[in-house]
Amino acid sequence: MCGRLSQYRGIHDFVAALSMPGALINNVGDQPLGRYNAAPTMQLALFHVAEEKLHADAVRWGWRPHWATDRAAPINARVEKVAHGPFFRQIWPHRAICPIDNWFEWVDEGGPKKQPYLIRHRDDSPILCASIGQLPDPDQGEHDGFVIITADSAGGMVDIHDRRPVVLAPDLAREWLDPATPKERAEQMALHQGEAAEAFEWFKVDRAVGNVRNQGSDLINPVD
């Protein structure tokens, strides 16, 4: 999964897709989020559950443990390693959902520059990405952040990219968010129950998406 995605709907559209009853603690506002070309280190809306309430917070995309000062903060975590490797051990118990509209991949088609593709649900419904993170805490300063869990793209999407986000259906997303869900169960969900490639479609978009300064809604339109 390349480091670019869209999160432009309003938070209540994403809550509706999650279909989660109960109170929402909304810290991102009611207006459309308007990010058509979100990049690493940007603040993105992230869902988590605390004290039996759904929270929507703006959290930085990217995280690394305090001891990993020799590298940039990763934005993704490989599902094959995330539950047992030392790098993400601190945040593996802190499950979240990053709701997005689509993500982008760049493909080498033999031209001078790679061709960007937009990937979205075939029915254009919100995409619920399994994530983990260190959530906002006044005592932690600016160390909050999150990563999206990714899986192998086998099964039809390999022609676009070799990794893709682990996308959960709404019922599984609610189970993923539930603090009562055992870590072992969460690992099995991430490994085996992400949505199949058949749930998605992809098409070429303008190369302008390669420049993060470009943020217009035209970036998600198909091109020939």
XYZ file of C-alpha atoms in Angstrom:
224
model
C 0.000 0.000 0.000
C 1.455 3.332 -1.047
C 1.232 6.293 1.255
C -1.739 8.133 -0.165
C -5.477 7.893 0.472
C -8.712 9.912 0.539
C -10.897 10.698 3.531
C -13.345 13.305 2.300
C -16.787 12.328 3.634
C -18.119 13.615 6.921
C -17.483 11.583 10.061
C -21.197 10.773 10.378
C -21.100 9.061 6.964
C -18.336 6.821 8.276
C -20.215 6.185 11.529
C -23.255 5.152 9.495
C -21.144 2.684 7.517
C -19.765 1.244 10.750
C -23.381 0.881 11.956
C -22.365 1.093 15.589
C -25.072 2.092 18.069
C -24.424 4.214 21.116
C -22.796 7.519 21.880
C -20.184 9.114 19.634
C -17.449 11.303 21.111
C -16.712 13.414 18.044
C -13.432 15.314 18.126
C -13.176 15.886 14.368
C -16.241 18.046 13.723
C -19.370 17.644 11.641
C -18.166 19.054 8.321
C -16.847 16.918 5.449
C -13.245 15.959 6.148
C -12.232 17.041 2.640
C -8.919 15.170 2.340
C -8.712 13.937 -1.232
C -4.959 13.348 -1.174
C -3.906 12.512 2.380
C -0.257 11.666 2.959
C 1.835 10.340 5.866
C 2.133 12.590 8.950
C -1.235 14.213 8.177
C -3.951 14.093 10.823
C -6.678 11.646 9.821
C -9.949 10.688 11.488
C -9.584 7.489 13.479
C -12.181 5.451 15.386
C -11.547 3.688 18.682
C -13.704 2.547 21.580
C -13.165 3.610 25.185
C -15.548 3.370 28.130
C -18.172 1.807 25.845
C -18.255 4.875 23.582
C -17.095 5.289 20.013
C -14.472 8.030 19.725
C -13.500 9.855 16.531
C -10.156 11.629 16.893
C -7.700 13.298 14.539
C -4.515 11.226 14.763
C -1.246 11.483 12.861
C -0.756 8.824 10.159
C 2.497 7.115 11.097
C 3.967 5.781 14.334
C 7.204 4.412 15.724
C 8.224 3.370 19.238
C 10.276 5.852 21.210
C 13.439 3.754 20.800
C 13.277 3.619 16.977
C 14.923 6.965 16.320
C 16.980 5.653 13.400
C 14.067 5.433 10.950
C 11.027 7.288 9.718
C 7.720 6.410 11.336
C 6.066 3.581 9.366
C 2.524 4.155 8.111
C 1.695 0.469 7.654
C 2.191 -2.751 9.610
C 2.415 -6.145 7.902
C -0.330 -8.436 9.167
C 2.060 -11.398 9.142
C 4.264 -9.794 11.806
C 2.285 -7.136 13.619
C 0.982 -9.300 16.471
C 4.352 -10.787 17.457
C 7.149 -8.482 16.331
C 8.789 -6.111 18.820
C 8.286 -2.946 16.775
C 4.508 -2.700 17.247
C 4.226 -4.570 20.547
C 3.352 -1.401 22.442
C 0.340 -0.531 20.261
C -0.893 -3.956 19.121
C -3.495 -3.994 21.943
C -4.790 -0.551 20.915
C -7.048 -1.372 17.981
C -8.666 1.283 15.814
C -10.427 1.697 12.468
C -9.289 4.222 9.881
C -12.339 4.951 7.685
C -11.400 6.009 4.157
C -13.048 6.596 0.805
C -10.262 5.146 -1.344
C -6.521 4.733 -1.592
C -4.020 5.206 -4.420
C -1.310 3.009 -5.912
C 1.331 3.765 -8.529
C 2.033 1.245 -11.286
C 5.007 1.077 -13.658
C 3.436 0.820 -17.109
C 6.602 1.560 -19.038
C 6.221 5.312 -19.308
C 8.524 8.014 -17.932
C 6.434 8.159 -14.734
C 4.372 5.590 -12.881
C 0.622 5.704 -13.414
C -1.522 6.348 -10.315
C -4.634 4.247 -9.766
C -7.518 4.885 -7.376
C -8.883 1.828 -5.535
C -12.324 1.911 -3.909
C -15.264 -0.323 -3.039
C -17.272 -1.327 -6.106
C -20.357 0.240 -4.512
C -18.304 3.294 -3.421
C -19.161 2.659 0.232
C -16.680 3.684 2.966
C -13.672 1.435 3.532
C -12.977 0.386 7.127
C -9.254 -0.261 7.544
C -7.959 -2.283 10.492
C -5.465 -0.102 12.341
C -3.558 0.142 15.601
C -2.156 3.205 17.284
C -1.103 5.281 20.207
C -4.142 7.435 20.710
C -4.218 11.082 21.787
C -3.340 11.613 25.441
C -2.583 15.026 26.965
C 0.197 13.417 28.993
C 1.917 11.973 25.912
C 2.510 15.226 24.063
C 2.846 14.693 20.318
C 3.706 10.999 20.384
C 0.283 9.799 19.235
C 0.007 8.154 15.830
C -1.367 5.121 14.045
C -0.588 2.594 11.309
C -2.851 0.725 8.902
C -2.477 -3.058 8.842
C -1.706 -4.440 5.374
C -1.925 -7.886 3.798
C -0.706 -9.566 0.651
C -2.688 -8.527 -2.421
C -3.097 -12.049 -3.815
C -6.400 -12.752 -5.488
C -6.762 -10.185 -8.238
C -5.189 -6.975 -7.019
C -1.558 -8.021 -7.440
C -1.476 -6.257 -10.818
C -1.898 -2.986 -8.932
C 0.303 -3.519 -5.900
C 1.681 -6.293 -3.718
C 0.166 -4.977 -0.458
C -3.242 -3.622 0.453
C -5.021 -2.570 3.638
C -6.855 -5.156 5.703
C -10.439 -3.983 5.168
C -13.082 -5.292 7.544
C -16.814 -5.629 6.934
C -18.847 -3.548 9.416
C -19.643 -6.453 11.765
C -15.993 -7.452 11.921
C -14.920 -3.811 12.304
C -17.168 -3.507 15.354
C -15.677 -6.692 16.778
C -12.161 -5.396 16.064
C -12.922 -2.177 17.949
C -14.412 -3.960 20.962
C -11.828 -3.937 23.793
C -13.299 -7.246 24.967
C -12.225 -9.014 21.759
C -9.208 -11.196 22.643
C -5.928 -10.325 20.946
C -5.766 -13.835 19.491
C -9.149 -13.376 17.857
C -8.125 -9.971 16.507
C -5.014 -11.521 14.953
C -7.088 -14.204 13.197
C -9.494 -11.576 11.877
C -6.657 -9.532 10.427
C -4.957 -12.583 8.929
C -7.958 -14.314 7.397
C -11.097 -12.169 7.291
C -10.177 -9.042 5.361
C -12.408 -8.256 2.389
C -11.502 -9.996 -0.859
C -10.216 -8.226 -3.963
C -13.605 -8.784 -5.641
C -15.101 -6.120 -3.357
C -12.957 -3.429 -5.016
C -12.524 -1.663 -8.340
C -9.680 0.486 -9.594
C -9.043 2.955 -12.381
C -6.433 5.424 -13.581
C -6.416 8.952 -12.173
C -4.481 12.112 -12.989
C -0.772 12.148 -12.133
C -1.420 15.378 -10.220
C -2.222 13.175 -7.229
C 1.512 12.574 -6.928
C 1.969 16.096 -5.551
C 0.608 16.298 -2.017
C -0.061 20.015 -2.468
C -2.856 19.053 -4.849
C -6.023 18.417 -2.844
C -8.962 18.995 -5.184
C -11.895 16.652 -5.690
C -10.876 16.231 -9.354
C -8.046 13.961 -8.169
C -10.502 11.087 -7.673
C -11.969 11.284 -11.194
C -11.041 8.574 -13.719
C -8.883 9.460 -16.708
C -8.322 7.646 -20.004
